[in-house]
Short mmCIF file of C-alpha atoms and ligand atoms in Angstrom, two decimals:
data_model
loop_
_atom_site.label_atom_id
_atom_site.label_comp_id
_atom_site.label_asym_id
_atom_site.label_seq_id
_atom_site.Cartn_x
_atom_site.Cartn_y
_atom_site.Cartn_z
CA MET F 3 23.76 -3.01 -7.35
CA ASN F 4 20.21 -2.85 -8.58
CA GLY F 5 18.66 0.45 -7.58
CA PHE F 6 19.22 -0.12 -3.86
CA ILE F 7 16.25 -2.42 -3.46
CA THR F 8 16.55 -4.25 -0.17
CA LEU F 9 15.12 -7.70 0.53
CA GLY F 10 12.64 -6.13 2.96
CA GLU F 11 11.45 -3.64 0.35
CA PHE F 12 11.28 -6.35 -2.31
CA ILE F 13 9.08 -8.53 -0.11
CA VAL F 14 6.71 -5.62 0.47
CA GLN F 15 6.60 -4.87 -3.28
CA ARG F 16 5.83 -8.52 -4.05
CA GLN F 17 3.11 -8.76 -1.44
CA ALA F 18 0.60 -8.61 -4.29
CA ASP F 19 1.89 -12.02 -5.45
CA PHE F 20 0.19 -13.50 -2.40
CA PRO F 21 -3.28 -12.04 -2.31
CA TYR F 22 -4.33 -14.72 0.14
CA ALA F 23 -1.35 -14.37 2.43
CA LYS F 24 -1.91 -10.94 4.01
CA GLY F 25 1.72 -10.45 5.00
CA GLU F 26 2.17 -13.86 6.65
CA LEU F 27 4.67 -15.11 4.12
CA SER F 28 6.54 -11.83 4.39
CA ARG F 29 6.88 -12.27 8.14
CA LEU F 30 8.04 -15.82 7.63
CA LEU F 31 10.69 -14.75 5.13
CA SER F 32 11.82 -11.99 7.44
CA ALA F 33 12.39 -14.61 10.17
CA ILE F 34 14.63 -16.52 7.75
CA ARG F 35 16.42 -13.29 6.81
CA LEU F 36 17.12 -12.56 10.46
CA ALA F 37 18.42 -16.09 11.11
CA ALA F 38 20.61 -15.79 8.00
CA LYS F 39 22.19 -12.62 9.41
CA VAL F 40 22.90 -14.31 12.72
CA MET F 41 24.39 -17.28 10.88
CA ASN F 42 26.54 -14.99 8.78
CA SER F 43 27.90 -13.36 11.91
CA GLN F 44 28.69 -16.72 13.53
CA ILE F 45 30.16 -18.38 10.44
CA SER F 46 32.48 -15.48 9.76
CA LYS F 47 33.99 -16.09 13.24
CA ALA F 48 34.66 -19.80 12.60
CA GLY F 49 38.18 -20.52 13.75
CA LEU F 50 38.14 -17.66 16.26
CA VAL F 51 35.60 -18.90 18.75
CA ASP F 52 35.30 -22.40 20.21
CA ASP F 53 31.65 -23.18 19.68
CA ILE F 54 31.51 -23.03 15.85
CA LEU F 55 33.92 -25.64 14.53
CA GLY F 56 34.03 -29.33 15.27
CA SER F 57 31.76 -32.17 16.16
CA ALA F 58 28.85 -31.87 18.56
CA GLY F 59 29.68 -35.43 19.68
CA ASN F 60 26.47 -37.07 18.46
CA GLU F 61 24.74 -38.33 15.32
CA ASN F 62 21.53 -37.23 13.67
CA ILE F 63 18.72 -39.60 12.66
CA GLN F 64 20.54 -40.39 9.41
CA GLY F 65 23.58 -41.67 11.28
CA GLU F 66 25.64 -38.64 10.26
CA GLU F 67 27.94 -36.90 12.69
CA GLN F 68 26.41 -33.60 13.82
CA LYS F 69 28.72 -30.62 13.79
CA LYS F 70 28.36 -27.91 16.43
CA LEU F 71 27.21 -25.61 13.67
CA ASP F 72 24.48 -28.08 12.57
CA VAL F 73 23.08 -28.05 16.10
CA TYR F 74 23.41 -24.27 16.48
CA ALA F 75 21.80 -23.49 13.09
CA ASN F 76 18.98 -25.96 13.70
CA ARG F 77 18.02 -24.27 17.01
CA LEU F 78 18.43 -20.81 15.52
CA PHE F 79 16.08 -21.37 12.56
CA ILE F 80 13.50 -23.20 14.67
CA ASN F 81 13.46 -20.43 17.28
CA ALA F 82 13.36 -17.62 14.69
CA LEU F 83 10.45 -19.25 12.85
CA LYS F 84 8.58 -20.08 16.06
CA ALA F 85 8.87 -16.50 17.26
CA ARG F 86 6.99 -15.17 14.19
CA GLY F 87 3.95 -17.37 14.80
CA GLU F 88 3.08 -18.03 11.13
CA VAL F 89 4.42 -21.58 11.18
CA CYS F 90 2.53 -24.61 12.53
CA GLY F 91 5.34 -27.11 12.05
CA ILE F 92 8.95 -27.60 11.01
CA ALA F 93 10.85 -30.60 9.74
CA SER F 94 14.62 -30.44 9.81
CA GLU F 95 17.48 -32.68 8.74
CA GLU F 96 18.67 -32.53 12.33
CA GLU F 97 15.38 -33.62 13.96
CA GLU F 98 14.15 -37.21 13.84
CA GLN F 99 10.48 -36.19 14.11
CA SER F 100 8.75 -33.15 12.74
CA ILE F 101 8.30 -30.36 15.28
CA ILE F 102 4.66 -29.42 15.79
CA PHE F 103 3.99 -26.06 17.48
CA GLU F 104 1.10 -26.62 19.85
CA ASN F 105 0.91 -23.12 21.33
CA GLU F 106 -1.90 -20.80 20.15
CA ALA F 107 0.22 -19.05 17.51
CA GLY F 108 1.43 -22.43 16.27
CA VAL F 109 -1.95 -24.10 15.82
CA ASN F 110 -3.14 -20.98 14.01
CA GLY F 111 -0.06 -20.87 11.76
CA LYS F 112 -0.76 -21.62 8.11
CA TYR F 113 2.67 -22.68 6.96
CA ILE F 114 4.95 -25.68 7.13
CA VAL F 115 8.73 -25.22 6.81
CA LEU F 116 11.20 -27.96 5.87
CA ILE F 117 14.83 -27.08 6.32
CA ASP F 118 18.40 -28.23 6.00
CA PRO F 119 19.94 -25.76 8.48
CA ILE F 120 23.51 -26.35 7.29
CA ASP F 121 24.24 -27.97 3.96
CA GLY F 122 27.82 -29.04 3.38
CA SER F 123 28.70 -28.95 7.06
CA SER F 124 32.00 -30.78 6.56
CA ASN F 125 33.17 -27.78 4.54
CA ILE F 126 32.97 -25.41 7.51
CA GLU F 127 36.22 -26.89 8.84
CA VAL F 128 38.10 -25.85 5.71
CA ASN F 129 36.58 -22.42 5.04
CA VAL F 130 34.63 -23.54 1.98
CA SER F 131 31.10 -22.39 1.11
CA ILE F 132 28.18 -23.82 3.03
CA GLY F 133 24.49 -22.98 2.97
CA THR F 134 20.97 -23.27 4.34
CA VAL F 135 18.03 -24.45 2.24
CA PHE F 136 14.31 -24.28 3.01
CA ALA F 137 10.92 -25.15 1.53
CA ILE F 138 7.61 -23.56 2.55
CA TYR F 139 4.14 -25.08 2.10
CA ARG F 140 0.64 -24.15 3.14
CA ARG F 141 -0.72 -26.66 5.61
CA LEU F 142 -3.46 -29.10 4.54
CA SER F 143 -4.92 -29.74 8.01
CA PRO F 144 -7.45 -27.28 9.47
CA ILE F 145 -6.15 -24.04 10.97
CA GLY F 146 -6.66 -24.07 14.74
CA THR F 147 -5.44 -27.67 15.11
CA PRO F 148 -1.89 -28.98 15.49
CA ALA F 149 -0.14 -29.82 12.20
CA VAL F 150 -0.09 -33.50 11.18
CA LEU F 151 2.37 -35.66 9.25
CA SER F 152 0.51 -35.32 5.94
CA ASP F 153 1.11 -31.54 6.06
CA PHE F 154 4.81 -32.32 5.65
CA LEU F 155 4.47 -35.03 2.99
CA GLN F 156 3.31 -32.85 0.12
CA ALA F 157 4.76 -33.12 -3.38
CA GLY F 158 7.35 -30.44 -4.12
CA ARG F 159 5.01 -28.95 -6.72
CA LYS F 160 2.90 -27.63 -3.83
CA GLN F 161 5.61 -25.35 -2.47
CA VAL F 162 4.58 -21.71 -2.08
CA ALA F 163 8.14 -20.49 -1.56
CA ALA F 164 11.64 -21.88 -1.32
CA GLY F 165 15.12 -20.52 -1.03
CA TYR F 166 18.68 -20.92 0.04
CA VAL F 167 21.31 -18.90 1.76
CA ILE F 168 24.87 -19.37 0.55
CA PHE F 169 27.69 -18.41 2.89
CA GLY F 170 30.42 -18.01 0.30
CA SER F 171 32.82 -15.27 -0.72
CA SER F 172 29.81 -13.14 0.05
CA THR F 173 26.55 -14.19 1.68
CA MET F 174 23.50 -14.39 -0.57
CA LEU F 175 19.86 -15.21 -0.04
CA VAL F 176 18.14 -16.57 -3.17
CA PHE F 177 14.44 -17.27 -3.15
CA THR F 178 11.32 -17.84 -5.19
CA SER F 179 7.68 -17.49 -4.34
CA GLY F 180 6.59 -18.92 -7.66
CA ASN F 181 7.22 -15.79 -9.75
CA GLY F 182 10.84 -16.22 -10.78
CA VAL F 183 14.02 -16.35 -8.74
CA ASN F 184 15.76 -13.38 -7.17
CA GLY F 185 19.11 -13.19 -5.42
CA PHE F 186 20.10 -10.75 -2.66
CA THR F 187 23.66 -10.09 -1.52
CA TYR F 188 24.37 -9.24 2.09
CA ASP F 189 26.30 -6.11 3.04
CA PRO F 190 27.65 -7.05 6.47
CA GLY F 191 28.77 -3.49 7.18
CA ILE F 192 25.20 -2.27 7.41
CA GLY F 193 23.33 -5.57 7.88
CA VAL F 194 21.19 -5.36 4.75
CA PHE F 195 20.46 -7.77 1.88
CA TYR F 196 20.31 -5.93 -1.46
CA LEU F 197 18.77 -7.20 -4.69
CA SER F 198 21.86 -8.05 -6.73
CA HIS F 199 20.62 -10.84 -9.03
CA PRO F 200 17.09 -10.02 -10.26
CA ASN F 201 15.18 -12.63 -12.23
CA MET F 202 17.90 -15.29 -12.26
CA GLN F 203 17.88 -17.56 -15.34
CA VAL F 204 19.77 -20.82 -15.63
CA PRO F 205 21.46 -21.06 -19.06
CA ASN F 206 19.81 -23.82 -21.12
CA ASP F 207 23.16 -25.48 -21.67
CA GLY F 208 26.47 -25.48 -19.83
CA LYS F 209 30.03 -26.76 -19.76
CA ILE F 210 30.37 -28.00 -16.18
CA TYR F 211 29.49 -31.36 -14.64
CA SER F 212 29.55 -31.88 -10.94
CA VAL F 213 29.62 -35.28 -9.22
CA ASN F 214 31.59 -37.06 -6.51
CA GLU F 215 33.60 -39.33 -8.78
CA GLY F 216 35.10 -41.08 -5.79
CA ASN F 217 31.87 -43.11 -5.88
CA HIS F 218 32.41 -44.13 -9.53
CA ALA F 219 32.94 -47.82 -8.76
CA TYR F 220 29.50 -47.95 -7.11
CA PHE F 221 27.56 -46.22 -9.93
CA SER F 222 25.32 -48.09 -12.40
CA PRO F 223 26.55 -48.67 -15.98
CA GLU F 224 24.06 -45.99 -17.14
CA VAL F 225 25.42 -43.34 -14.76
CA LYS F 226 28.96 -44.28 -15.76
CA ALA F 227 27.91 -43.94 -19.42
CA TYR F 228 26.70 -40.38 -18.78
CA ILE F 229 29.93 -39.48 -16.97
CA ASP F 230 31.86 -40.90 -19.95
CA TYR F 231 29.71 -38.72 -22.20
CA CYS F 232 30.68 -35.65 -20.13
CA LYS F 233 34.36 -36.48 -20.62
CA ALA F 234 34.24 -37.39 -24.30
CA ILE F 235 35.63 -35.01 -26.91
CA ASP F 236 32.98 -33.31 -29.06
CA ILE F 237 33.76 -29.73 -30.03
CA GLU F 238 30.21 -28.88 -31.13
CA SER F 239 28.71 -29.69 -27.75
CA ASN F 240 31.55 -28.15 -25.72
CA ARG F 241 32.86 -31.47 -24.51
CA PRO F 242 34.73 -32.59 -22.61
CA TYR F 243 32.97 -30.61 -19.91
CA THR F 244 34.86 -29.11 -17.01
CA GLY F 245 34.53 -30.96 -13.70
CA ARG F 246 33.73 -29.00 -10.52
CA TYR F 247 32.65 -30.49 -7.19
CA ILE F 248 32.54 -28.40 -4.05
CA GLY F 249 30.69 -30.95 -1.92
CA SER F 250 28.12 -28.41 -0.76
CA MET F 251 25.04 -29.01 -2.92
CA ILE F 252 23.93 -25.41 -2.50
CA ALA F 253 27.26 -24.03 -3.67
CA ASP F 254 27.48 -26.48 -6.59
CA LEU F 255 23.94 -25.58 -7.64
CA HIS F 256 24.46 -21.86 -7.10
CA ARG F 257 27.21 -22.08 -9.71
CA ASN F 258 24.80 -23.85 -12.06
CA PHE F 259 22.22 -21.09 -11.56
CA LEU F 260 24.73 -18.50 -12.71
CA LYS F 261 26.88 -20.37 -15.24
CA GLY F 262 24.85 -23.39 -16.29
CA GLY F 263 25.92 -26.99 -15.73
CA ILE F 264 24.65 -30.22 -14.26
CA TYR F 265 24.87 -31.36 -10.62
CA MET F 266 24.52 -35.06 -9.91
CA TYR F 267 24.10 -37.13 -6.78
CA PRO F 268 23.21 -40.52 -8.30
CA ALA F 269 22.02 -43.71 -6.68
CA SER F 270 24.84 -46.18 -6.15
CA SER F 271 25.26 -49.72 -4.89
CA LYS F 272 26.33 -48.15 -1.57
CA ALA F 273 23.40 -45.74 -1.43
CA PRO F 274 20.51 -47.18 -3.48
CA ASN F 275 18.45 -43.99 -3.17
CA GLY F 276 21.37 -41.60 -3.36
CA LYS F 277 22.28 -39.39 -0.44
CA LEU F 278 20.28 -36.22 -0.73
CA ARG F 279 16.99 -35.80 1.07
CA LEU F 280 13.90 -35.14 -1.04
CA LEU F 281 11.94 -32.88 1.27
CA TYR F 282 14.43 -30.32 2.50
CA GLU F 283 17.28 -30.52 -0.01
CA CYS F 284 16.04 -31.61 -3.44
CA ASN F 285 12.51 -30.16 -3.49
CA PRO F 286 13.42 -26.55 -2.67
CA MET F 287 16.38 -26.59 -5.08
CA ALA F 288 14.15 -28.20 -7.76
CA PHE F 289 11.49 -25.50 -7.31
CA LEU F 290 14.15 -22.78 -7.66
CA MET F 291 15.66 -24.55 -10.69
CA GLU F 292 12.35 -24.75 -12.52
CA GLN F 293 11.52 -21.17 -11.64
CA ALA F 294 14.84 -20.12 -13.18
CA GLY F 295 14.25 -22.16 -16.35
CA GLY F 296 16.34 -25.20 -15.36
CA LYS F 297 15.33 -28.76 -14.55
CA ALA F 298 15.62 -31.19 -11.65
CA SER F 299 15.09 -34.93 -12.01
CA ASP F 300 15.63 -38.20 -10.16
CA GLY F 301 16.86 -39.59 -13.50
CA ARG F 302 13.40 -40.63 -14.64
CA GLN F 303 10.87 -38.14 -13.35
CA THR F 304 10.70 -34.52 -12.29
CA ILE F 305 11.65 -34.16 -8.63
CA LEU F 306 8.65 -31.91 -7.91
CA ASP F 307 6.19 -34.64 -8.92
CA ILE F 308 7.42 -37.22 -6.41
CA VAL F 309 4.90 -37.84 -3.63
CA PRO F 310 6.93 -38.30 -0.43
CA GLU F 311 6.34 -41.12 2.01
CA GLU F 312 8.58 -40.08 4.87
CA ILE F 313 10.29 -36.97 6.10
CA HIS F 314 13.88 -38.08 5.66
CA GLU F 315 13.51 -40.02 2.41
CA ARG F 316 16.31 -39.81 -0.11
CA THR F 317 16.34 -39.59 -3.87
CA PRO F 318 18.88 -39.61 -6.68
CA PHE F 319 19.20 -36.00 -7.82
CA TYR F 320 20.22 -34.35 -11.08
CA ALA F 321 19.72 -30.61 -11.52
CA GLY F 322 20.84 -27.74 -13.68
CA SER F 323 20.64 -26.64 -17.31
CA SER F 324 17.58 -28.09 -19.02
CA ASP F 325 19.41 -29.48 -22.08
CA MET F 326 21.94 -31.23 -19.86
CA VAL F 327 19.28 -32.81 -17.62
CA ASP F 328 17.37 -33.94 -20.75
CA LYS F 329 20.53 -35.60 -22.08
CA LEU F 330 21.18 -37.26 -18.73
CA GLU F 331 17.66 -38.72 -18.69
CA GLU F 332 18.13 -39.94 -22.27
CA VAL F 333 21.39 -41.73 -21.40
CA LEU F 334 19.99 -43.24 -18.19
CA ALA F 335 17.04 -44.63 -20.15
CA THR F 336 19.25 -46.54 -22.60
P1 AHG L 10 24.62 -32.11 4.72
O1 AHG L 10 25.84 -31.34 5.11
O2 AHG L 10 23.35 -31.32 4.91
O3 AHG L 10 24.55 -33.49 5.32
O4 AHG L 10 24.63 -32.33 3.13
C1 AHG L 10 25.81 -32.70 2.50
C2 AHG L 10 25.43 -33.14 1.11
C3 AHG L 10 25.52 -32.07 0.04
O5 AHG L 10 25.67 -30.80 0.46
C4 AHG L 10 26.72 -32.44 -0.77
O6 AHG L 10 26.55 -32.13 -2.10
C5 AHG L 10 26.87 -33.87 -0.49
O7 AHG L 10 26.34 -34.13 0.76
C6 AHG L 10 28.29 -34.28 -0.53
O8 AHG L 10 28.36 -35.63 -0.29
P2 AHG L 10 29.63 -36.51 -0.63
O9 AHG L 10 30.68 -36.12 0.36
O10 AHG L 10 29.13 -37.91 -0.48
O11 AHG L 10 30.03 -36.17 -2.06
MN1 MN L 11 22.46 -30.99 3.10
MN1 MN L 12 22.67 -30.40 6.70
#
């Protein structure tokens, strides 16, 4: 443990990073911290209580089956963020439209939050790591008015903070506010997140590739060529790489943050824009990746430079060690 610095203390210490924010961003992050603790408590009871596992019996806007935990986490994060009054609007994977807070605290809120409340929700059934991922922006519309769609459709480069919570062997909250990436591990016995991974750095190169190869038949020749490259023998460049695919983007990327590697969710003939959503999955992870010295790309351009057109838009996504993402882009361009 790193000198017993708690997440709360860390946020206070880093207040100076946000001279314009006057504690607002701290309150917002503390709402996320609280929701993460509640989630941790609920998730650790999965299998014991009825209302955690299984389908909620409906589909979200993307035609995906909603799990009970998707619905629960969505409400929890929305309510926790609304209660702090710093947020003027939220967009969530589980909500067709963005949620605009029209009460007085809401119209005066300066921040927009985009969130995937549960990432990897199919893994909850089998006791495998899942997560929550969020992106935070300053609004563009005038304070004192309800948020508008363009507040949500900002390029990822404009994020002021982003983070994820991973519910794994232990629960961690990892976040950036544009000054590096720091990871905090939760001690459930006393209900505190401690700084355990200060200044996280993604190794420039790695030995692990991560992709759902069940989709291989639907990938382009260029994507197949890169996967062949990963599997080819070349002692000098540590190939063949090891394959690892958890099926929770957050968990697969968390491993890349610590060990290096490349995570891929390519476009395919079945899913021409890939599966992952730009605004609340790829952008926050891309911001964290860059802040930790890694890279995130759609195969051609940096994820953070894409200007979004709609809240639930998808993009091919490649993220991890910078040398590996560079090589991927080189192979895709041939
Ligand atoms: P979500 O649970 O938020 O819908 O996201 C699931 C995503 C991502 O976490 C994961 O990497 C990917 O879907 C797995 O998809 P496949 O099963 O198609 O590999
Ligand atoms: Mn997801
Ligand atoms: Mn989700």
